[in-house]
mmCIF file of C-alpha atoms in Angstrom:
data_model
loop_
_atom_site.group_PDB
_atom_site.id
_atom_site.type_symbol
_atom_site.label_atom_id
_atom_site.label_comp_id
_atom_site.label_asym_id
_atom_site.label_seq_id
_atom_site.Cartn_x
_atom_site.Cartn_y
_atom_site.Cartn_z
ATOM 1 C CA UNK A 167 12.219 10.313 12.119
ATOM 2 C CA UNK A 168 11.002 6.703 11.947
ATOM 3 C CA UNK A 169 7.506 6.173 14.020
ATOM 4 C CA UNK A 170 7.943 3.873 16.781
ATOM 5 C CA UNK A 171 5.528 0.960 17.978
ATOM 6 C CA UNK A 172 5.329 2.003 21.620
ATOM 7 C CA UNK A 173 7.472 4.845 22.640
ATOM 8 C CA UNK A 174 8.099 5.555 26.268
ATOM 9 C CA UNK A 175 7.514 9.132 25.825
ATOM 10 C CA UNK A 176 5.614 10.930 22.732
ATOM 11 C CA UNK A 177 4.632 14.695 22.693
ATOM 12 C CA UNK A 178 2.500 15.985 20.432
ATOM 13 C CA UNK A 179 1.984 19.538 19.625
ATOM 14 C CA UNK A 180 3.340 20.763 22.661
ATOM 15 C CA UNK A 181 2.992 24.655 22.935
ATOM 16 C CA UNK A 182 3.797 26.651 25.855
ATOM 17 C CA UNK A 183 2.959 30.720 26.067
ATOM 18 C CA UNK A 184 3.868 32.984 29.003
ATOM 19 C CA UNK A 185 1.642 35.653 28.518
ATOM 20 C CA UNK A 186 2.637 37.085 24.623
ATOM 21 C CA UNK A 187 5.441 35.362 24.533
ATOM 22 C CA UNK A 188 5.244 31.604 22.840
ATOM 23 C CA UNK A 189 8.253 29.812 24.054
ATOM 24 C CA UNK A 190 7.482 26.346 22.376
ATOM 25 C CA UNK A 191 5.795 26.472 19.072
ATOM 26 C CA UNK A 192 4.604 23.006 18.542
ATOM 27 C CA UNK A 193 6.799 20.178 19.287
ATOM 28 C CA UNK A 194 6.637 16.664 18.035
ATOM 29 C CA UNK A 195 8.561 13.888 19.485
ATOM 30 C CA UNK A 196 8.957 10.044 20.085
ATOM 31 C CA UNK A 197 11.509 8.787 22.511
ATOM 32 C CA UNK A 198 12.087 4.687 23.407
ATOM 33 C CA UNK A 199 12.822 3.036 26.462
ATOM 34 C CA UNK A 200 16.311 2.996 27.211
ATOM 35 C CA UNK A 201 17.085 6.288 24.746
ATOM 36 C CA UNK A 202 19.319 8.884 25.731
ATOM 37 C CA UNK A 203 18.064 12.163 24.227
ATOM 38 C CA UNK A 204 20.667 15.399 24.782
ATOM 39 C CA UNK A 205 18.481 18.733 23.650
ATOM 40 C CA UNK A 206 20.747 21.125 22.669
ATOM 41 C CA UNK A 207 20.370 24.760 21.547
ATOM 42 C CA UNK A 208 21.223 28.604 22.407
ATOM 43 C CA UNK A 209 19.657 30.206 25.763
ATOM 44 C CA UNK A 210 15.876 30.877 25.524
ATOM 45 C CA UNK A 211 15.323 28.601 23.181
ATOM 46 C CA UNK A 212 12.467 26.817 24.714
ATOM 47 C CA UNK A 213 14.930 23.940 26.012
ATOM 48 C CA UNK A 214 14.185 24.023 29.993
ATOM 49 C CA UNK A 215 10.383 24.761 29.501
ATOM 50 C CA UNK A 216 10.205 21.221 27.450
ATOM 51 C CA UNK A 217 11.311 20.101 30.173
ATOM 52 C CA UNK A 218 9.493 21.479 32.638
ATOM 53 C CA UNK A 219 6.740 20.422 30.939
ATOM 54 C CA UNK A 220 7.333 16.827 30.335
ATOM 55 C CA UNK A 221 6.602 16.716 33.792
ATOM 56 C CA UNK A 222 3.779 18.780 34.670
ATOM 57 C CA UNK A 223 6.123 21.437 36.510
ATOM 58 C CA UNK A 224 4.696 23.604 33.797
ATOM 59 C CA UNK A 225 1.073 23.414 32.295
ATOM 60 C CA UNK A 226 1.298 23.094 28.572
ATOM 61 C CA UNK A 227 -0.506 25.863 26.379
ATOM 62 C CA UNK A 228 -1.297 22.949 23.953
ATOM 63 C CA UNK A 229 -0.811 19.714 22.566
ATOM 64 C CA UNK A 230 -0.423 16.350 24.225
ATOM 65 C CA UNK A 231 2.096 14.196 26.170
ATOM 66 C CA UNK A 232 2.025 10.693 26.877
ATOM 67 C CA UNK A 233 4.291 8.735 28.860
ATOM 68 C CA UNK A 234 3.681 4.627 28.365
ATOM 69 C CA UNK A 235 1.057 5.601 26.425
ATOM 70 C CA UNK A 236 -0.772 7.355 29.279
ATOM 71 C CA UNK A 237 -1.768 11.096 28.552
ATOM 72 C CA UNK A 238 -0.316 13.102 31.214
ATOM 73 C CA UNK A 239 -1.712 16.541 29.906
ATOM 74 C CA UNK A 240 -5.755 15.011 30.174
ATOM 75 C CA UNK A 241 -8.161 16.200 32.290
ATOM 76 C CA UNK A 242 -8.109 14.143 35.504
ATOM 77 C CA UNK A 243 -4.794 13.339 35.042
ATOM 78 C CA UNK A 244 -2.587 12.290 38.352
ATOM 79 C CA UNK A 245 0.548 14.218 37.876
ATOM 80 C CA UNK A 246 1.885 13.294 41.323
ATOM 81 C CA UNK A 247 1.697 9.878 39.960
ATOM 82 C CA UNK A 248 3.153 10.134 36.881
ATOM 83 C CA UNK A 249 6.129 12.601 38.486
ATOM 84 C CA UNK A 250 7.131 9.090 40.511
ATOM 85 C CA UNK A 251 8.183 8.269 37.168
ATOM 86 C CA UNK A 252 9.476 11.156 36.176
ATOM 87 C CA UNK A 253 13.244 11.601 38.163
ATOM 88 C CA UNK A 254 14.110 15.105 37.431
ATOM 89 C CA UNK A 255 17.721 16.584 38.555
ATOM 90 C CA UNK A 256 17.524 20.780 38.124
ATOM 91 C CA UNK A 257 20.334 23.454 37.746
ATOM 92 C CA UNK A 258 20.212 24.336 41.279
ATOM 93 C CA UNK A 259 20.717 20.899 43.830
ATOM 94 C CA UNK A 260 18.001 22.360 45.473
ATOM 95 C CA UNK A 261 18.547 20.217 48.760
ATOM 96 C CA UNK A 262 17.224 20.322 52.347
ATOM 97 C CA UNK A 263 19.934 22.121 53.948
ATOM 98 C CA UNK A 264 18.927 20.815 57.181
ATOM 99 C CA UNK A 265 18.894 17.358 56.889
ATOM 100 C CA UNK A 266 21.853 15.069 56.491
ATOM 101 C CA UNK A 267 22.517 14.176 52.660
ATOM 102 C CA UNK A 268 20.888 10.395 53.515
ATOM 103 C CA UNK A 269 17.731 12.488 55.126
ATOM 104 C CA UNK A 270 17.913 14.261 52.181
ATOM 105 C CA UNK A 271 16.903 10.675 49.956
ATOM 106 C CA UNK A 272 14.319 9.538 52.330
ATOM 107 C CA UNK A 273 12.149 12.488 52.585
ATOM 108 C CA UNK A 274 10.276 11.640 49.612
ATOM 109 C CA UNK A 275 9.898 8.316 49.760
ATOM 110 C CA UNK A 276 8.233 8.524 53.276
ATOM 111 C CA UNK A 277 6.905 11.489 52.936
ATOM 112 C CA UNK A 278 4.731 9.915 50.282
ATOM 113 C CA UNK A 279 4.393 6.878 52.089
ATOM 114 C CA UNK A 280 6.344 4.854 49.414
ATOM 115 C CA UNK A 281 8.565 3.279 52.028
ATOM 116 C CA UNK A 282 9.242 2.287 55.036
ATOM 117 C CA UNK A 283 12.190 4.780 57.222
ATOM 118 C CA UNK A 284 13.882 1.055 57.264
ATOM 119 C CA UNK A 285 13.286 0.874 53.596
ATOM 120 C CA UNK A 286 14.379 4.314 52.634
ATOM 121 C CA UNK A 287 17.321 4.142 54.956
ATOM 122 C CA UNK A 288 18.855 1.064 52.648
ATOM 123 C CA UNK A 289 17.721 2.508 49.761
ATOM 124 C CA UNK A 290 19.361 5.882 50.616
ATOM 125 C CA UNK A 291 22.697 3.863 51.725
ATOM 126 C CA UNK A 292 23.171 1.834 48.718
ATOM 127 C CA UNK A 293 22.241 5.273 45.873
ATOM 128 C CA UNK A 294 24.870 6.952 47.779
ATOM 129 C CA UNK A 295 27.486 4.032 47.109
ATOM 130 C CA UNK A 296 26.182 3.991 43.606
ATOM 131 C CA UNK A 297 27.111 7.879 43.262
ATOM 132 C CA UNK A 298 30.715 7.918 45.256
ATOM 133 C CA UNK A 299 29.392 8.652 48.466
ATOM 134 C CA UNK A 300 28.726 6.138 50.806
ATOM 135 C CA UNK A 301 31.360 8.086 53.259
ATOM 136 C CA UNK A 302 28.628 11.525 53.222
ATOM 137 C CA UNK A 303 25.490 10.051 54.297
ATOM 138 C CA UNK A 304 26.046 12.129 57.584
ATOM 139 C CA UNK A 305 27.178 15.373 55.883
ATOM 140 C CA UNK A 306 24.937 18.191 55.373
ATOM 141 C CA UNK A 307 24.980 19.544 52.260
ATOM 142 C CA UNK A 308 27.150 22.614 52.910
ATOM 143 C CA UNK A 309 29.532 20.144 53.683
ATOM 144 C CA UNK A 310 30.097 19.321 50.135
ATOM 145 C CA UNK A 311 31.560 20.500 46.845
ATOM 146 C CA UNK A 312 29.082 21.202 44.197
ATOM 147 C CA UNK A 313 29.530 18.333 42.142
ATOM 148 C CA UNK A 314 29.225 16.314 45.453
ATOM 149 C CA UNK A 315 25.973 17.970 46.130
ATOM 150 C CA UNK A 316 24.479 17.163 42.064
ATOM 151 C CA UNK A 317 25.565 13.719 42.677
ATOM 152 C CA UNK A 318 23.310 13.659 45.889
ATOM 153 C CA UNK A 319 19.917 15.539 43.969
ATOM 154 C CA UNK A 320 20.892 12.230 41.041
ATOM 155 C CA UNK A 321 20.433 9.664 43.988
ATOM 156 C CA UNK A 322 17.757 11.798 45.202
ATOM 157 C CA UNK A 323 16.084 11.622 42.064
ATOM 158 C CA UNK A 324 17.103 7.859 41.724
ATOM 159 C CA UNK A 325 15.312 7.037 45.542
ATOM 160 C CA UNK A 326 12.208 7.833 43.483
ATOM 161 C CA UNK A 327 12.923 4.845 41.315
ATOM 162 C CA UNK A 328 12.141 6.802 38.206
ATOM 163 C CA UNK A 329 12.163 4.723 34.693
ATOM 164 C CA UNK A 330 13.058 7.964 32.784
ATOM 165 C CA UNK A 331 15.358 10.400 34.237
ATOM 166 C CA UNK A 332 15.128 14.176 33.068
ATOM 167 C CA UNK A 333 18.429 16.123 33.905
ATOM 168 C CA UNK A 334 18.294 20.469 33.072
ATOM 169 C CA UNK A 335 21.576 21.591 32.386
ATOM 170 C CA UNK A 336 22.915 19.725 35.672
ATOM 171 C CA UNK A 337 26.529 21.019 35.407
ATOM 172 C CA UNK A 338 25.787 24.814 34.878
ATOM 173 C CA UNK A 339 25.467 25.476 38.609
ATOM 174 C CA UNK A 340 28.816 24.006 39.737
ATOM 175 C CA UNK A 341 30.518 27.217 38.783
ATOM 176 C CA UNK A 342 28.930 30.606 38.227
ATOM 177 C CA UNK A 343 31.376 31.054 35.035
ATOM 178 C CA UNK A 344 30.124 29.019 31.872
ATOM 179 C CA UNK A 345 31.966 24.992 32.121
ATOM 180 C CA UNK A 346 34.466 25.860 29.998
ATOM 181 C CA UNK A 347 36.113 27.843 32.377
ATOM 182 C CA UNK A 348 35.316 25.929 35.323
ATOM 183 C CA UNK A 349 38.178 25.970 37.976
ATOM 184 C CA UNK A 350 37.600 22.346 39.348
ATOM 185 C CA UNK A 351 37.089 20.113 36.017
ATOM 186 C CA UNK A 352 36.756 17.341 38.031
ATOM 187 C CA UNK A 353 33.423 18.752 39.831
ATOM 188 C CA UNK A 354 31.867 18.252 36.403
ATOM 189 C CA UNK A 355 33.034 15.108 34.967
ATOM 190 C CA UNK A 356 32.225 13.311 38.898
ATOM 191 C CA UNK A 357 28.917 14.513 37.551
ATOM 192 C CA UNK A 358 28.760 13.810 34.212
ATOM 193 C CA UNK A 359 30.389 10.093 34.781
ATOM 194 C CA UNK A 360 27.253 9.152 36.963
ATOM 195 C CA UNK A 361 25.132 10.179 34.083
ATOM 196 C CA UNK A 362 27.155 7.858 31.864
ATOM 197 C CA UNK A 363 26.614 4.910 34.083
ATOM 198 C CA UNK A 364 22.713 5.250 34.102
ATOM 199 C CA UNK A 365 23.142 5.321 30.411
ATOM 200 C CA UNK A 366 24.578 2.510 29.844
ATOM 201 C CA UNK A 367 22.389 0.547 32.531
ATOM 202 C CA UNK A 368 19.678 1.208 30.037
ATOM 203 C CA UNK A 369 18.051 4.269 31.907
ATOM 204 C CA UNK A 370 15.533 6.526 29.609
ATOM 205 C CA UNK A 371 17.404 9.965 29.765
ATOM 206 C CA UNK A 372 16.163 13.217 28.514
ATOM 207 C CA UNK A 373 19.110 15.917 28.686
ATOM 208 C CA UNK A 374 19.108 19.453 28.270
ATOM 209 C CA UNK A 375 23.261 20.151 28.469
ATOM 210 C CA UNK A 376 25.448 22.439 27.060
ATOM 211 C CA UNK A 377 28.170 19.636 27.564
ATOM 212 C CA UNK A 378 29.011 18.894 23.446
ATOM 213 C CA UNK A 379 31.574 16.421 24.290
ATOM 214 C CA UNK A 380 29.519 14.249 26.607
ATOM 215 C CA UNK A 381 26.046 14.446 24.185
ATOM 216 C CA UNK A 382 28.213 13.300 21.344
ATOM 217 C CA UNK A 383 29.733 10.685 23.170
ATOM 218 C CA UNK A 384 26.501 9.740 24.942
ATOM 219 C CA UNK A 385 23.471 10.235 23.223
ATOM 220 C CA UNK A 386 21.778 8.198 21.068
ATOM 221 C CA UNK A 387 19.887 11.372 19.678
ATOM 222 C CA UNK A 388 20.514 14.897 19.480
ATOM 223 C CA UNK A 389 18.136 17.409 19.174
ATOM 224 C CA UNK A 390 18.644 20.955 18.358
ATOM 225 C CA UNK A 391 16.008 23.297 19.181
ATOM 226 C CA UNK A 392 16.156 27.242 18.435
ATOM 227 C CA UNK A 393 12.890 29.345 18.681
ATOM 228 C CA UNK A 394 10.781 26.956 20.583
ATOM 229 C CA UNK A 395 10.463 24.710 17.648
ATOM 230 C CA UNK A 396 12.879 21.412 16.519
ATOM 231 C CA UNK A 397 15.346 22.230 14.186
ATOM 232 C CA UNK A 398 17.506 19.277 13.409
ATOM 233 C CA UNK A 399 17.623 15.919 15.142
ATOM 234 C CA UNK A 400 19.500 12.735 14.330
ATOM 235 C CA UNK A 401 22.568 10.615 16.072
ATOM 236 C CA UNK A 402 25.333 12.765 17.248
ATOM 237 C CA UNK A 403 27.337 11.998 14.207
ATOM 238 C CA UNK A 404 24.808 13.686 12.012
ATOM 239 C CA UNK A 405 23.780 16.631 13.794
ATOM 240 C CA UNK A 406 26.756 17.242 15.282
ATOM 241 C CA UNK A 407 29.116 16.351 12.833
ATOM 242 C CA UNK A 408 27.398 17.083 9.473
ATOM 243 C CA UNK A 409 24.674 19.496 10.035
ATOM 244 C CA UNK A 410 22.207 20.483 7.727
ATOM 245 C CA UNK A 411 19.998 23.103 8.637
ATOM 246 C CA UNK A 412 22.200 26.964 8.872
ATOM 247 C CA UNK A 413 20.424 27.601 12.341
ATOM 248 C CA UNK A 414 22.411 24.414 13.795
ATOM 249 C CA UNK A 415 25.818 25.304 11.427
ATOM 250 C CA UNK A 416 25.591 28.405 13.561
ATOM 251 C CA UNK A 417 24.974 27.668 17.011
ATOM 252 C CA UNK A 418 27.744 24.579 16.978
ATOM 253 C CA UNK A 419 30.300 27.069 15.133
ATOM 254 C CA UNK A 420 29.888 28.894 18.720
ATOM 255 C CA UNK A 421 30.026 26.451 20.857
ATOM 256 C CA UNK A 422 32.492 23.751 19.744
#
């Protein structure tokens, strides 16, 4: 892949070991502002840990990662800092239970002193128009379907006012059956349609989704990663469409 000038993101040798087991084997990667970036790839490939570690939620065996040209792996580092940065929207919604879905935005932004209650409040108001749910800023989370609920950890994640956005497989939990045999489509593409309109408002998006349709139609890159270690990348058209490595002829023959 062509080197770029200043990427918003660039890992270097990442590694990550639990114990015996090395889960990512050294990955190398550039992403721009404004790139959408879908990682795709079978379970326990080493997909979610990236992740994780992109922002510090785990600790990197090895190797470097710089966001704006800032290591975030250095000694001395401020990872609570660099997380403001850093939206990420899990698997699980992970919500307060107890607090209203707008109490649920605030929090943070309080909490870390960031805004005002007045501030947060019309910041909380207007992400929940923004998602579909202006009419839920009273509800408590039980109140809502899943795909409600994801759409409230996105604004969540958005009250931050993140410049790259890091989603892990945010669809898988709104069924306990894989998506493709999701009851309540709709659950998934309420989801999935908020994710294409921070796309196209130029938001930097890494993805980790099992959702083929929406990373071919989305991203700008795919990456396929197998055995903690980049196998194929490109535009959707060429790793998707015409891929060249067996490993990712494989995995898509299963999955599309």
């Amino acid at each position: 892949m062509r080197k770029m000038a200043n990427p918003k993101i660039k890992v270097v040798g990442l590694k990550k070991a639990f114990g015996d087991l090395e889960v990512l084997k050294g990955i190398d990667l550039e992403i721009s502002s404004g790139e959408v970036v879908c990682i795709i790839g079978p379970s326990g490939s080493g997909k979610s840990t990236f992740l994780r570690c992109l922002n510090r939620l785990e600790e990197p065996t090895a190797g470097e990662i710089f966001v704006d040209g800032e290591s975030i792996t250095s000694n001395g580092a401020d990872v609570d800092r660099v997380r403001r940065h850093l939206g990420m929207v899990f698997q699980q919604f992970n919500l307060f239970p107890h607090y209203t879905v707008k109490q649920n935005l605030m929090f943070a932004p309080v909490e870390l002193k960031l805004k005002t209650p007045v501030e947060a409040e019309k910041t909380a108001i207007r992400l929940l128009d923004r998602v579909g749910l202006g009419d839920k800023v009273d509800a408590k989370p039980r109140e809502l379907s899943g795909g409600q609920q994801q759409r409230v950890a996105i604004a969540r994640a958005l009250a931050m006012e993140p410049d790259i956005m890091l989603f892990d497989e945010p669809t898988s939990a709104l069924d306990p059956e894989m998506v493709s045999e999701v009851l309540d489509p709709e659950m998934v593409s309420e989801v999935l349609d908020v994710m294409r309109e921070l796309a196209e408002e130029g938001m930097t998006m890494v993805i980790v989704t099992h959702e083929m349709g929406f990373a071919h139609d989305v991203a700008d890159r795919v990456i396929f990663i197998d055995d903690g270690v980049i196998v194929e990348q490109g535009t959707p058209e060429q790793v998707m469409d015409h891929p060249q490595s067996v490993r990712t002829k494989s995995f898509l023959s299963k999955v599309l």
